């Protein structure tokens, strides 16, 4: 088994793990209601996907 020869410093460990940070997802505007939504998903505000009503959304 491979065993490290020296202790990894905090700087080395944190620099390596810095690439694991989450990124901000880019949203799109819904073509029906112009609300922000994720691509390839049902719009949470109007419930439509590609022009078809998929969910019934209760208006508050």
mmCIF file of N, CA and C in Angstrom:
data_model
loop_
_atom_site.group_PDB
_atom_site.id
_atom_site.type_symbol
_atom_site.label_atom_id
_atom_site.label_comp_id
_atom_site.label_asym_id
_atom_site.label_seq_id
_atom_site.Cartn_x
_atom_site.Cartn_y
_atom_site.Cartn_z
ATOM 1 N N UNK A 1 0.829 -1.186 0.000
ATOM 2 C CA UNK A 1 0.000 0.000 0.000
ATOM 3 C C UNK A 1 0.869 1.243 0.000
ATOM 4 N N UNK A 2 0.358 2.285 -0.638
ATOM 5 C CA UNK A 2 1.079 3.543 -0.677
ATOM 6 C C UNK A 2 0.880 4.287 0.635
ATOM 7 N N UNK A 3 1.964 4.791 1.171
ATOM 8 C CA UNK A 3 1.932 5.522 2.426
ATOM 9 C C UNK A 3 2.627 6.857 2.196
ATOM 10 N N UNK A 4 2.037 7.978 2.638
ATOM 11 C CA UNK A 4 2.689 9.268 2.436
ATOM 12 C C UNK A 4 3.988 9.376 3.221
ATOM 13 N N UNK A 5 5.013 9.967 2.578
ATOM 14 C CA UNK A 5 6.308 10.106 3.240
ATOM 15 C C UNK A 5 6.301 11.242 4.254
ATOM 16 N N UNK A 6 5.500 12.277 3.979
ATOM 17 C CA UNK A 6 5.447 13.426 4.875
ATOM 18 C C UNK A 6 3.988 13.829 5.099
ATOM 19 N N UNK A 7 3.770 14.549 6.183
ATOM 20 C CA UNK A 7 2.428 15.042 6.480
ATOM 21 C C UNK A 7 2.071 16.143 5.479
ATOM 22 N N UNK A 8 0.863 16.070 4.938
ATOM 23 C CA UNK A 8 0.404 17.102 4.022
ATOM 24 C C UNK A 8 0.039 18.346 4.817
ATOM 25 N N UNK A 9 0.539 19.486 4.372
ATOM 26 C CA UNK A 9 0.243 20.730 5.076
ATOM 27 C C UNK A 9 -1.197 21.171 4.790
ATOM 28 N N UNK A 10 -1.705 22.072 5.627
ATOM 29 C CA UNK A 10 -3.062 22.579 5.438
ATOM 30 C C UNK A 10 -3.179 23.281 4.091
ATOM 31 N N UNK A 11 -2.138 23.979 3.710
ATOM 32 C CA UNK A 11 -2.165 24.717 2.451
ATOM 33 C C UNK A 11 -2.296 23.763 1.264
ATOM 34 N N UNK A 12 -1.554 22.686 1.269
ATOM 35 C CA UNK A 12 -1.608 21.714 0.172
ATOM 36 C C UNK A 12 -2.974 21.022 0.122
ATOM 37 N N UNK A 13 -3.481 20.605 1.285
ATOM 38 C CA UNK A 13 -4.774 19.911 1.327
ATOM 39 C C UNK A 13 -5.900 20.821 0.868
ATOM 40 N N UNK A 14 -5.900 22.050 1.350
ATOM 41 C CA UNK A 14 -6.984 22.969 1.018
ATOM 42 C C UNK A 14 -6.907 23.423 -0.432
ATOM 43 N N UNK A 15 -5.695 23.540 -0.967
ATOM 44 C CA UNK A 15 -5.559 23.913 -2.370
ATOM 45 C C UNK A 15 -6.080 22.797 -3.271
ATOM 46 N N UNK A 16 -5.846 21.569 -2.889
ATOM 47 C CA UNK A 16 -6.312 20.436 -3.678
ATOM 48 C C UNK A 16 -7.831 20.307 -3.599
ATOM 49 N N UNK A 17 -8.396 20.559 -2.422
ATOM 50 C CA UNK A 17 -9.838 20.421 -2.235
ATOM 51 C C UNK A 17 -10.612 21.663 -2.667
ATOM 52 N N UNK A 18 -9.913 22.689 -3.091
ATOM 53 C CA UNK A 18 -10.591 23.893 -3.536
ATOM 54 C C UNK A 18 -11.402 23.685 -4.795
ATOM 55 N N UNK A 19 -11.044 22.675 -5.578
ATOM 56 C CA UNK A 19 -11.782 22.411 -6.809
ATOM 57 C C UNK A 19 -13.091 21.687 -6.552
ATOM 58 N N UNK A 20 -13.340 21.240 -5.322
ATOM 59 C CA UNK A 20 -14.574 20.537 -4.995
ATOM 60 C C UNK A 20 -15.717 21.494 -4.658
ATOM 61 N N UNK A 21 -15.469 22.791 -4.709
ATOM 62 C CA UNK A 21 -16.497 23.767 -4.357
ATOM 63 C C UNK A 21 -17.638 23.716 -5.367
ATOM 64 N N UNK A 22 -18.847 23.971 -4.906
ATOM 65 C CA UNK A 22 -20.002 23.955 -5.793
ATOM 66 C C UNK A 22 -20.033 25.224 -6.626
ATOM 67 N N UNK A 23 -20.624 25.124 -7.797
ATOM 68 C CA UNK A 23 -20.732 26.265 -8.684
ATOM 69 C C UNK A 23 -22.186 26.729 -8.728
ATOM 70 N N UNK A 24 -22.378 27.968 -9.094
ATOM 71 C CA UNK A 24 -23.714 28.532 -9.201
ATOM 72 C C UNK A 24 -24.344 28.020 -10.489
ATOM 73 N N UNK A 25 -25.543 27.482 -10.379
ATOM 74 C CA UNK A 25 -26.216 26.969 -11.561
ATOM 75 C C UNK A 25 -26.795 28.120 -12.375
ATOM 76 N N UNK A 26 -26.669 27.994 -13.667
ATOM 77 C CA UNK A 26 -27.185 29.018 -14.556
ATOM 78 C C UNK A 26 -28.656 28.725 -14.824
ATOM 79 N N UNK A 27 -29.481 29.714 -14.621
ATOM 80 C CA UNK A 27 -30.907 29.530 -14.832
ATOM 81 C C UNK A 27 -31.355 30.125 -16.151
ATOM 82 N N UNK A 28 -32.551 29.758 -16.560
ATOM 83 C CA UNK A 28 -33.159 30.288 -17.765
ATOM 84 C C UNK A 28 -34.497 30.905 -17.400
ATOM 85 N N UNK A 29 -35.003 31.737 -18.282
ATOM 86 C CA UNK A 29 -36.321 32.313 -18.065
ATOM 87 C C UNK A 29 -37.365 31.401 -18.687
ATOM 88 N N UNK A 30 -38.445 31.169 -17.972
ATOM 89 C CA UNK A 30 -39.540 30.346 -18.484
ATOM 90 C C UNK A 30 -40.182 31.085 -19.663
ATOM 91 N N UNK A 31 -40.405 30.407 -20.801
ATOM 92 C CA UNK A 31 -40.999 31.098 -21.951
ATOM 93 C C UNK A 31 -42.455 31.501 -21.731
ATOM 94 N N UNK A 32 -43.133 30.895 -20.761
ATOM 95 C CA UNK A 32 -44.546 31.195 -20.522
ATOM 96 C C UNK A 32 -44.701 32.343 -19.525
ATOM 97 N N UNK A 33 -44.054 32.214 -18.349
ATOM 98 C CA UNK A 33 -44.266 33.201 -17.287
ATOM 99 C C UNK A 33 -43.027 34.046 -16.991
ATOM 100 N N UNK A 34 -41.921 33.801 -17.656
ATOM 101 C CA UNK A 34 -40.658 34.545 -17.503
ATOM 102 C C UNK A 34 -40.043 34.418 -16.122
ATOM 103 N N UNK A 35 -40.436 33.417 -15.347
ATOM 104 C CA UNK A 35 -39.835 33.182 -14.039
ATOM 105 C C UNK A 35 -38.535 32.400 -14.224
ATOM 106 N N UNK A 36 -37.549 32.588 -13.343
ATOM 107 C CA UNK A 36 -36.305 31.821 -13.482
ATOM 108 C C UNK A 36 -36.526 30.345 -13.163
ATOM 109 N N UNK A 37 -35.943 29.475 -13.975
ATOM 110 C CA UNK A 37 -36.060 28.031 -13.780
ATOM 111 C C UNK A 37 -34.799 27.362 -14.283
ATOM 112 N N UNK A 38 -34.577 26.122 -13.847
ATOM 113 C CA UNK A 38 -33.431 25.361 -14.318
ATOM 114 C C UNK A 38 -33.767 24.743 -15.665
ATOM 115 N N UNK A 39 -32.771 24.610 -16.546
ATOM 116 C CA UNK A 39 -33.053 24.025 -17.850
ATOM 117 C C UNK A 39 -33.449 22.551 -17.748
ATOM 118 N N UNK A 40 -34.296 22.105 -18.651
ATOM 119 C CA UNK A 40 -34.781 20.722 -18.748
ATOM 120 C C UNK A 40 -35.588 20.304 -17.523
ATOM 121 N N UNK A 41 -36.247 21.261 -16.869
ATOM 122 C CA UNK A 41 -37.062 20.946 -15.706
ATOM 123 C C UNK A 41 -38.368 21.734 -15.770
ATOM 124 N N UNK A 42 -39.353 21.265 -15.031
ATOM 125 C CA UNK A 42 -40.654 21.925 -14.990
ATOM 126 C C UNK A 42 -40.512 23.260 -14.271
ATOM 127 N N UNK A 43 -41.199 24.268 -14.775
ATOM 128 C CA UNK A 43 -41.183 25.585 -14.140
ATOM 129 C C UNK A 43 -41.933 25.497 -12.817
ATOM 130 N N UNK A 44 -41.307 25.904 -11.704
ATOM 131 C CA UNK A 44 -41.981 25.792 -10.408
ATOM 132 C C UNK A 44 -43.121 26.790 -10.219
ATOM 133 N N UNK A 45 -43.125 27.887 -10.981
ATOM 134 C CA UNK A 45 -44.164 28.889 -10.760
ATOM 135 C C UNK A 45 -45.416 28.645 -11.601
ATOM 136 N N UNK A 46 -45.268 28.130 -12.832
ATOM 137 C CA UNK A 46 -46.460 27.904 -13.660
ATOM 138 C C UNK A 46 -46.734 26.428 -13.926
ATOM 139 N N UNK A 47 -45.753 25.539 -13.729
ATOM 140 C CA UNK A 47 -45.967 24.103 -13.874
ATOM 141 C C UNK A 47 -45.944 23.591 -15.296
ATOM 142 N N UNK A 48 -45.359 24.346 -16.216
ATOM 143 C CA UNK A 48 -45.314 23.907 -17.605
ATOM 144 C C UNK A 48 -43.917 23.446 -17.983
ATOM 145 N N UNK A 49 -43.863 22.478 -18.912
ATOM 146 C CA UNK A 49 -42.596 22.000 -19.459
ATOM 147 C C UNK A 49 -42.765 21.859 -20.960
ATOM 148 N N UNK A 50 -42.016 22.617 -21.710
ATOM 149 C CA UNK A 50 -42.050 22.621 -23.173
ATOM 150 C C UNK A 50 -43.453 22.878 -23.709
ATOM 151 N N UNK A 51 -44.156 23.802 -23.081
ATOM 152 C CA UNK A 51 -45.478 24.191 -23.543
ATOM 153 C C UNK A 51 -46.609 23.281 -23.115
ATOM 154 N N UNK A 52 -46.329 22.268 -22.303
ATOM 155 C CA UNK A 52 -47.355 21.335 -21.841
ATOM 156 C C UNK A 52 -47.532 21.504 -20.342
ATOM 157 N N UNK A 53 -48.782 21.596 -19.892
ATOM 158 C CA UNK A 53 -49.068 21.715 -18.465
ATOM 159 C C UNK A 53 -48.818 20.367 -17.800
ATOM 160 N N UNK A 54 -47.827 20.297 -16.911
ATOM 161 C CA UNK A 54 -47.430 19.047 -16.274
ATOM 162 C C UNK A 54 -47.876 19.014 -14.821
ATOM 163 N N UNK A 55 -47.749 20.128 -14.117
ATOM 164 C CA UNK A 55 -48.114 20.210 -12.708
ATOM 165 C C UNK A 55 -49.236 21.219 -12.525
ATOM 166 N N UNK A 56 -50.069 20.963 -11.538
ATOM 167 C CA UNK A 56 -51.054 21.964 -11.152
ATOM 168 C C UNK A 56 -50.472 22.737 -9.974
ATOM 169 N N UNK A 57 -50.312 24.026 -10.171
ATOM 170 C CA UNK A 57 -49.694 24.875 -9.157
ATOM 171 C C UNK A 57 -50.789 25.670 -8.464
ATOM 172 N N UNK A 58 -50.840 25.573 -7.147
ATOM 173 C CA UNK A 58 -51.815 26.334 -6.369
ATOM 174 C C UNK A 58 -51.311 27.758 -6.210
ATOM 175 N N UNK A 59 -52.126 28.731 -6.583
ATOM 176 C CA UNK A 59 -51.728 30.129 -6.446
ATOM 177 C C UNK A 59 -51.956 30.579 -5.012
ATOM 178 N N UNK A 60 -50.970 31.282 -4.477
ATOM 179 C CA UNK A 60 -51.057 31.707 -3.076
ATOM 180 C C UNK A 60 -51.608 33.099 -2.967
#
